[in-house]
Tab-separated table of C-alpha atoms in Angstrom:
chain	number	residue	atom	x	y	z
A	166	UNK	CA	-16.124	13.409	-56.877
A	167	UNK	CA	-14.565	12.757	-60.167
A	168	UNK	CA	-14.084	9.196	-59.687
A	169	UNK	CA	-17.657	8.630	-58.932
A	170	UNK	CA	-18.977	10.536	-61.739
A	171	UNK	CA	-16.632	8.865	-64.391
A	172	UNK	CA	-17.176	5.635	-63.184
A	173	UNK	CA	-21.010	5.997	-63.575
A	174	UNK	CA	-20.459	7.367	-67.032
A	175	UNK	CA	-22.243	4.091	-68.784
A	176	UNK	CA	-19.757	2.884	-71.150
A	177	UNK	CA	-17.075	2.651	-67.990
A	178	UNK	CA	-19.387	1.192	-65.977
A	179	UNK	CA	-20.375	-1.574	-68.137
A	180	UNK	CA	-16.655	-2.798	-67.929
A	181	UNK	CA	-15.479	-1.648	-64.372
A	182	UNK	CA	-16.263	-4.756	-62.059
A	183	UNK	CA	-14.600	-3.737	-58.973
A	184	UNK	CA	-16.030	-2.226	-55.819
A	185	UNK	CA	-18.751	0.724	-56.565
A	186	UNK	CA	-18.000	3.803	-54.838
A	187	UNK	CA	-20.768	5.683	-53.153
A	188	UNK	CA	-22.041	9.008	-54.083
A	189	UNK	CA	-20.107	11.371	-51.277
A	190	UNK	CA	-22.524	13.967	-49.154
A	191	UNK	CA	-20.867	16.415	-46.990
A	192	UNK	CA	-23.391	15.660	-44.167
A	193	UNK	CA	-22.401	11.813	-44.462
A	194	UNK	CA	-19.223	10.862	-43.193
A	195	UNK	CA	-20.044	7.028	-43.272
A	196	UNK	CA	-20.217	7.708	-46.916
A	197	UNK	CA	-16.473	9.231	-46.865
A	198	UNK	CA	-15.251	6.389	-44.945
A	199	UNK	CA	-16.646	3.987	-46.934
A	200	UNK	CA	-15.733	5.659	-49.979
A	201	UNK	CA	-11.783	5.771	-48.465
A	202	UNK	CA	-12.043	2.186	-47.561
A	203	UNK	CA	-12.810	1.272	-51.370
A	204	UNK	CA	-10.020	3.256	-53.281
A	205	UNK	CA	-7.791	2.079	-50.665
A	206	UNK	CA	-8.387	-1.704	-51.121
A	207	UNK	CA	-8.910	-1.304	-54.447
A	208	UNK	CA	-6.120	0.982	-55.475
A	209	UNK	CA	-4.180	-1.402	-57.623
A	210	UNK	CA	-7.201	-2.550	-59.823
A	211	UNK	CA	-8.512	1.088	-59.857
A	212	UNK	CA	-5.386	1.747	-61.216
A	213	UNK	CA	-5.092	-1.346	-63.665
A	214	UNK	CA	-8.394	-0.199	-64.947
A	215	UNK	CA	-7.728	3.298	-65.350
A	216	UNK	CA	-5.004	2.439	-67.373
A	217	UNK	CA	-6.836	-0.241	-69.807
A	218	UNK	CA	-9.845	2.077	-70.573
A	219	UNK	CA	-6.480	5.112	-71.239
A	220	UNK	CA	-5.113	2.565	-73.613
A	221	UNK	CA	-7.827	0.367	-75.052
A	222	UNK	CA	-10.824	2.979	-75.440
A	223	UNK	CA	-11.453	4.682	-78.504
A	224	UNK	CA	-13.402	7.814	-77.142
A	225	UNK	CA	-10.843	10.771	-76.941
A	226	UNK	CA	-12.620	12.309	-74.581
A	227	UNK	CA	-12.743	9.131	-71.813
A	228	UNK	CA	-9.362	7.799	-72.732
A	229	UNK	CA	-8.257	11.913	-71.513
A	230	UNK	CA	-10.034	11.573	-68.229
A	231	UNK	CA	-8.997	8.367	-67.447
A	232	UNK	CA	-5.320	9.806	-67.840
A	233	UNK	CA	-5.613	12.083	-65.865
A	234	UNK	CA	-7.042	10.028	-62.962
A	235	UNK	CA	-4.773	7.626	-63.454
A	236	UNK	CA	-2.084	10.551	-63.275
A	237	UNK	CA	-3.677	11.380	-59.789
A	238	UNK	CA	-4.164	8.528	-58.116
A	239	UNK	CA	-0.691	7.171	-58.781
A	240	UNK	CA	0.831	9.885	-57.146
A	241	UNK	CA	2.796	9.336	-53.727
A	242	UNK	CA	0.506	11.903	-52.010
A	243	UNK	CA	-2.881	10.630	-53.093
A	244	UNK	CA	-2.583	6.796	-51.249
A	245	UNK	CA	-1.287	9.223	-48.312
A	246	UNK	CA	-3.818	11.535	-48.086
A	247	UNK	CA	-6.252	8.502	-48.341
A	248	UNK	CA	-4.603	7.066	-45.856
A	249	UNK	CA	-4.701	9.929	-43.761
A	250	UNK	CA	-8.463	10.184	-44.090
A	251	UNK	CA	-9.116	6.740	-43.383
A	252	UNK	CA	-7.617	6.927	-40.608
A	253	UNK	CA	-9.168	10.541	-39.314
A	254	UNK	CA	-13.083	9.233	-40.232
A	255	UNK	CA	-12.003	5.537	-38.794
A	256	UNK	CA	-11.597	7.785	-35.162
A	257	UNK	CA	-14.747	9.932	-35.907
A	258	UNK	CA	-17.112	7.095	-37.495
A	259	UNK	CA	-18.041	5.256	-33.252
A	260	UNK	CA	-18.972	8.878	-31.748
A	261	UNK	CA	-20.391	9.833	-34.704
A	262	UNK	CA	-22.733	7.220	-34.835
A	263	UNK	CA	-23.049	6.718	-31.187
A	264	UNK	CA	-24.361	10.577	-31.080
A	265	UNK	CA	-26.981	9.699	-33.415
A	266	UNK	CA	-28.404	7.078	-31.066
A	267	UNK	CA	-31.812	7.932	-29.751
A	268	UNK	CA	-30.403	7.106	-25.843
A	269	UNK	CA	-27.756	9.459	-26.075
A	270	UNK	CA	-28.159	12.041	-23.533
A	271	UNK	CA	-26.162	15.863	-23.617
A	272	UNK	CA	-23.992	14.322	-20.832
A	273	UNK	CA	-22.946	11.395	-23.034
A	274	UNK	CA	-22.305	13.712	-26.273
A	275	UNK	CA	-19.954	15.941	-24.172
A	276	UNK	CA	-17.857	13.304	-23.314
A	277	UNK	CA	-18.150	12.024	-26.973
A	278	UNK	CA	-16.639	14.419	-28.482
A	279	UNK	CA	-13.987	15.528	-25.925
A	280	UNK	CA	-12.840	11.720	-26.808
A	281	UNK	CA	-12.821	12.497	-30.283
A	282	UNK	CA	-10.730	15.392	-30.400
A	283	UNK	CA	-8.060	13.808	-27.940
A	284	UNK	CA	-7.886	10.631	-30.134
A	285	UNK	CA	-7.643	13.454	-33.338
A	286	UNK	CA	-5.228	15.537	-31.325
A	287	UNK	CA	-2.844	12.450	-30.484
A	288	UNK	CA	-2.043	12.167	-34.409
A	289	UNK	CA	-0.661	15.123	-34.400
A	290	UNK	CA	3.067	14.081	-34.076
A	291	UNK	CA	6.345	13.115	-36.289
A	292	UNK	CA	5.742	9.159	-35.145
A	293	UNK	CA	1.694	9.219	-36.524
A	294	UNK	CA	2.919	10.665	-39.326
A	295	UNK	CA	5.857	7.990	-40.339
A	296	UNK	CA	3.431	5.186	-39.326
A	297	UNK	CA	0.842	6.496	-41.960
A	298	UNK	CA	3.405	7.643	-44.575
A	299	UNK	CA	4.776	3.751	-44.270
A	300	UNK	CA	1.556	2.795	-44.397
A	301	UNK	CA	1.119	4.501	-47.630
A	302	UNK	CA	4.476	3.659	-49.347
A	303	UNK	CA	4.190	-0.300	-48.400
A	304	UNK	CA	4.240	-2.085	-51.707
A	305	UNK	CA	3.908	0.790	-53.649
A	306	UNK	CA	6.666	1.567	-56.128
A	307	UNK	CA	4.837	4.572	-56.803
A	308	UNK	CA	5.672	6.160	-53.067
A	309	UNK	CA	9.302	6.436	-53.876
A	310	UNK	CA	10.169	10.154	-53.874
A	311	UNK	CA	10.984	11.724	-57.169
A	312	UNK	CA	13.319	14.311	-58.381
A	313	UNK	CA	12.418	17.711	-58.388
A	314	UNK	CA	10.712	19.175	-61.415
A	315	UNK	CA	12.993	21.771	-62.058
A	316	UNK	CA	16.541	21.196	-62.240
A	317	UNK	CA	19.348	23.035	-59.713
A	318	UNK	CA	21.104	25.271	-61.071
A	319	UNK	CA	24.490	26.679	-59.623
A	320	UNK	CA	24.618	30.602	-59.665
A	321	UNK	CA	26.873	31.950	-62.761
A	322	UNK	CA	28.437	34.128	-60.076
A	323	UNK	CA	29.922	30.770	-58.142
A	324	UNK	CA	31.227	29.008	-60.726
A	325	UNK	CA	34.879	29.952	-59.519
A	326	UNK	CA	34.280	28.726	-55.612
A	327	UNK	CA	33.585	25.182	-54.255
A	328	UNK	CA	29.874	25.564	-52.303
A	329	UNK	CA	29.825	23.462	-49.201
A	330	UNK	CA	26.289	24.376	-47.930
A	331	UNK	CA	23.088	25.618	-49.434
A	332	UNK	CA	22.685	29.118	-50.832
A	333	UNK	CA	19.055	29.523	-50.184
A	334	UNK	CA	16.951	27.427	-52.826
A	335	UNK	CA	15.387	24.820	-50.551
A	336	UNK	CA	12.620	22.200	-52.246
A	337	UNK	CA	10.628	20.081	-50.588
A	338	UNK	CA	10.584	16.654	-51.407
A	339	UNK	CA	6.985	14.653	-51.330
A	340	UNK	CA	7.466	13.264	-47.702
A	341	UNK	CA	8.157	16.505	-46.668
A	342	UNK	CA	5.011	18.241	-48.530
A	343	UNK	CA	2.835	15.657	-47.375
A	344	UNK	CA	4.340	16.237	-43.925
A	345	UNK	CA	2.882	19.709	-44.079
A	346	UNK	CA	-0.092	18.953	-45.384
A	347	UNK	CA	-1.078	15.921	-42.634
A	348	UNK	CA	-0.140	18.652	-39.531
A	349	UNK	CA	-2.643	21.364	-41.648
A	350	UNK	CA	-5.652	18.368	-41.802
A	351	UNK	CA	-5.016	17.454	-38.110
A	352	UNK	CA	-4.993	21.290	-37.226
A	353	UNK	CA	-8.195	22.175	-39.822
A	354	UNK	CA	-9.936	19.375	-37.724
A	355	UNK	CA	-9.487	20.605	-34.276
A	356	UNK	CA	-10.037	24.421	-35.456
A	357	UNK	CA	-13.278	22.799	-36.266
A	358	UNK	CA	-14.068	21.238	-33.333
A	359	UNK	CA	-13.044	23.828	-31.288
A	360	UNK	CA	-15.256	26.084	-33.041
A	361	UNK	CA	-18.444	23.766	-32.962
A	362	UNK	CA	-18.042	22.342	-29.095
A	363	UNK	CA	-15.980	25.101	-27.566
A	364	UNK	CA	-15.817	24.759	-23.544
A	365	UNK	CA	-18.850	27.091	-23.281
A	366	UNK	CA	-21.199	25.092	-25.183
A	367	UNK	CA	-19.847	21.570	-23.399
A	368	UNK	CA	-20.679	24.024	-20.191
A	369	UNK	CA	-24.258	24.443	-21.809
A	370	UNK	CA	-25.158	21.104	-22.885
A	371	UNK	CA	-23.663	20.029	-19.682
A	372	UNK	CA	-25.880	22.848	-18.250
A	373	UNK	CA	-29.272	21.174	-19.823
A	374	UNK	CA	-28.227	17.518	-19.146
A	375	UNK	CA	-29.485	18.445	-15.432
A	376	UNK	CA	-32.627	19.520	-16.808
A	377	UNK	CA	-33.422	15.841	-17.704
A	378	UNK	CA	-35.326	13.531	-15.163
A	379	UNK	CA	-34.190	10.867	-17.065
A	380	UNK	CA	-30.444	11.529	-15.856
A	381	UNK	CA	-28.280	11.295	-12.483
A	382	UNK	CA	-27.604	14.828	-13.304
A	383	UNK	CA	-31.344	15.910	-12.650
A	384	UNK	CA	-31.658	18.617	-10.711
A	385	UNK	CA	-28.396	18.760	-9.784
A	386	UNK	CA	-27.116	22.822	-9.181
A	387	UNK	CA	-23.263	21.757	-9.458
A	388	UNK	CA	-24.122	21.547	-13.383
């Protein structure tokens, strides 16, 4: 992650006195969340910082970086997206860690994860959405949607005629971007799961949980 590794760079670190960010492992999603719960509760003095060491530092080469982070993480989309996540690993983070428990038995885990992916499938509608893209816009001038980048320009060939609906150059705002991009997460997530704990291996582990003399299900030929 880019924000880890510049603010670990020693001559940021020695000034940045906010909340450290962990080191992020793809096998550890308590380190995402946790990582998620820090830029979002420290946005604004990420920000303030980012924007001292862009204007106050001498080194070229950090003063760059630090504009460019500063560029990212002020855009609408980024507090979204980390909202988003937050959200998504807030879900995941009980089951995960209740599957790592030594007294977890198959039985359990099947039923662990078919809760998961029903809480993850129940974001996956226009209301979710508008609650987190609130979420992400509250007190945040930043969220406000911009103009487009390029500039609308009327065909040559219709400068004579009065156009009173669109002829065929559509742009999507932010909302609308980020719109697309929360239903691909939600759907990337559940392609996943699907993949990992399809209903044959939730038959299987439900299969080898009667196996077990430690559970009801011993022995039990209905499994």
């Amino acid at each position: 992650m880019r924000f880890f590794k510049f603010l670990r760079k020693p001559t940021v670190a020695a000034q940045y006195k906010g909340q450290k960010l962990k080191r992020l492992l793809d096998q550890r999603w308590t380190g995402h969340l946790d990582t998620v719960s820090v830029v979002l509760k420290s946005h604004n003095t990420l920000v303030e910082f980012l924007n001292e060491i862009a204007t106050t530092r001498k080194g070229a080469d950090i003063k760059l970086e630090a504009v460019g982070l500063h560029k990212a993480i002020t855009e609408p989309a980024f507090k979204f997206l980390s909202c988003v996540m937050y959200k998504v690993l807030g879900l995941m983070d009980p089951p995960n860690r209740m599957l790592q428990a030594e007294q977890t038995d198959l039985m359990t885990a099947v039923q662990l994860i078919r809760s998961a992916s029903s809480c993850i499938e129940s974001l996956r509608s226009d209301a979710e959405f508008a609650k987190l893209w609130a979420e992400s816009i509250k007190s945040s001038d930043d969220a406000v949607p911009t103009a487009p980048k390029r500039q609308r320009q009327a065909s040559k060939s219709l400068q004579d005629y009065i156009v009173n609906e669109s002829v065929g150059q559509r742009e999507s705002n932010i909302e609308q971007e980020c719109k697309r991009l929360f239903f691909n997460i939600i759907d990337s997530i559940l392609g996943e799961m699907s993949v990992r704990f399809s209903e044959r291996n939730s038959q299987y582990m439900s299969a080898l949980d009667a196996l077990d003399p430690g559970t009801k299900n011993f022995l039990d030929a209905g499994k």
